[in-house]
Amino acid sequence: NVKKGDVILQHTISGPRSLIMTTELQGGTELGKVFSSIDDSALLALGLMAEVAKGEESKWWPYIRTVWR
């Protein structure tokens, strides 16, 4: 069983932080402020859903378009 705080995936990513969707990035958004008490995975999922809803207006659209083919 996975317990809160267990590391289930660890990966080192290099590149500009602004190009990586992180909990820190989502935490600074309006969505992150409203849902500040949820866990990191849920916050990232909500952030991604919000970006999907923006469609082509999202800066993440090229990534989203590639993943959801």
Short mmCIF file of N, CA and C in Angstrom, two decimals, residues 16-33 40 43-44 46-48 51 54 58-60:
data_model
loop_
_atom_site.label_atom_id
_atom_site.label_comp_id
_atom_site.label_asym_id
_atom_site.label_seq_id
_atom_site.Cartn_x
_atom_site.Cartn_y
_atom_site.Cartn_z
N PRO A 16 13.94 24.89 -18.39
CA PRO A 16 13.34 26.04 -17.69
C PRO A 16 12.14 25.60 -16.85
N ARG A 17 12.10 26.03 -15.61
CA ARG A 17 11.00 25.67 -14.69
C ARG A 17 9.65 26.12 -15.25
N SER A 18 9.64 27.19 -16.02
CA SER A 18 8.38 27.71 -16.57
C SER A 18 7.78 26.75 -17.60
N LEU A 19 8.56 25.79 -18.07
CA LEU A 19 8.08 24.83 -19.06
C LEU A 19 7.71 23.49 -18.45
N ILE A 20 7.72 23.43 -17.13
CA ILE A 20 7.39 22.19 -16.42
C ILE A 20 6.20 22.47 -15.51
N MET A 21 5.10 21.73 -15.71
CA MET A 21 3.93 21.93 -14.86
C MET A 21 4.22 21.28 -13.49
N THR A 22 4.26 22.11 -12.48
CA THR A 22 4.59 21.64 -11.13
C THR A 22 3.53 22.08 -10.14
N THR A 23 3.58 21.50 -8.95
CA THR A 23 2.66 21.93 -7.90
C THR A 23 2.97 23.36 -7.48
N GLU A 24 4.25 23.75 -7.54
CA GLU A 24 4.61 25.12 -7.19
C GLU A 24 3.97 26.09 -8.18
N LEU A 25 4.00 25.76 -9.45
CA LEU A 25 3.39 26.59 -10.48
C LEU A 25 1.88 26.66 -10.28
N GLN A 26 1.24 25.52 -10.04
CA GLN A 26 -0.21 25.48 -9.85
C GLN A 26 -0.62 26.16 -8.54
N GLY A 27 0.22 26.04 -7.51
CA GLY A 27 -0.10 26.66 -6.23
C GLY A 27 -0.24 28.16 -6.30
N GLY A 28 0.46 28.79 -7.25
CA GLY A 28 0.39 30.24 -7.39
C GLY A 28 -0.78 30.73 -8.22
N THR A 29 -1.56 29.80 -8.78
CA THR A 29 -2.70 30.19 -9.60
C THR A 29 -3.94 30.38 -8.73
N GLU A 30 -4.96 30.97 -9.31
CA GLU A 30 -6.23 31.13 -8.59
C GLU A 30 -6.77 29.76 -8.17
N LEU A 31 -6.65 28.80 -9.05
CA LEU A 31 -7.09 27.43 -8.76
C LEU A 31 -6.33 26.88 -7.55
N GLY A 32 -5.03 27.09 -7.52
CA GLY A 32 -4.21 26.62 -6.41
C GLY A 32 -4.58 27.28 -5.09
N LYS A 33 -4.97 28.54 -5.15
CA LYS A 33 -5.36 29.25 -3.92
C LYS A 33 -6.70 28.73 -3.40
N ASP A 40 -0.99 17.17 -3.76
CA ASP A 40 -0.28 17.65 -4.95
C ASP A 40 -0.78 17.01 -6.24
N LEU A 43 -4.06 18.54 -7.25
CA LEU A 43 -3.86 19.92 -7.72
C LEU A 43 -3.31 19.93 -9.14
N LEU A 44 -2.36 19.05 -9.44
CA LEU A 44 -1.83 18.97 -10.80
C LEU A 44 -2.91 18.52 -11.78
N LEU A 46 -6.18 18.93 -11.49
CA LEU A 46 -7.10 20.05 -11.69
C LEU A 46 -6.49 21.13 -12.59
N GLY A 47 -5.22 21.40 -12.38
CA GLY A 47 -4.53 22.38 -13.21
C GLY A 47 -4.51 21.96 -14.67
N LEU A 48 -4.26 20.68 -14.90
CA LEU A 48 -4.24 20.17 -16.27
C LEU A 48 -5.63 20.24 -16.89
N GLU A 51 -6.33 23.72 -17.98
CA GLU A 51 -5.62 24.05 -19.21
C GLU A 51 -6.27 23.39 -20.42
N LYS A 54 -9.14 25.43 -21.60
CA LYS A 54 -8.76 26.64 -22.34
C LYS A 54 -8.52 26.35 -23.82
N SER A 58 -4.40 27.96 -24.19
CA SER A 58 -3.48 27.53 -23.13
C SER A 58 -2.05 27.48 -23.64
N LYS A 59 -1.11 27.94 -22.83
CA LYS A 59 0.30 27.83 -23.21
C LYS A 59 0.73 26.37 -23.23
N TRP A 60 -0.04 25.51 -22.58
CA TRP A 60 0.26 24.07 -22.53
C TRP A 60 -0.38 23.31 -23.69
#
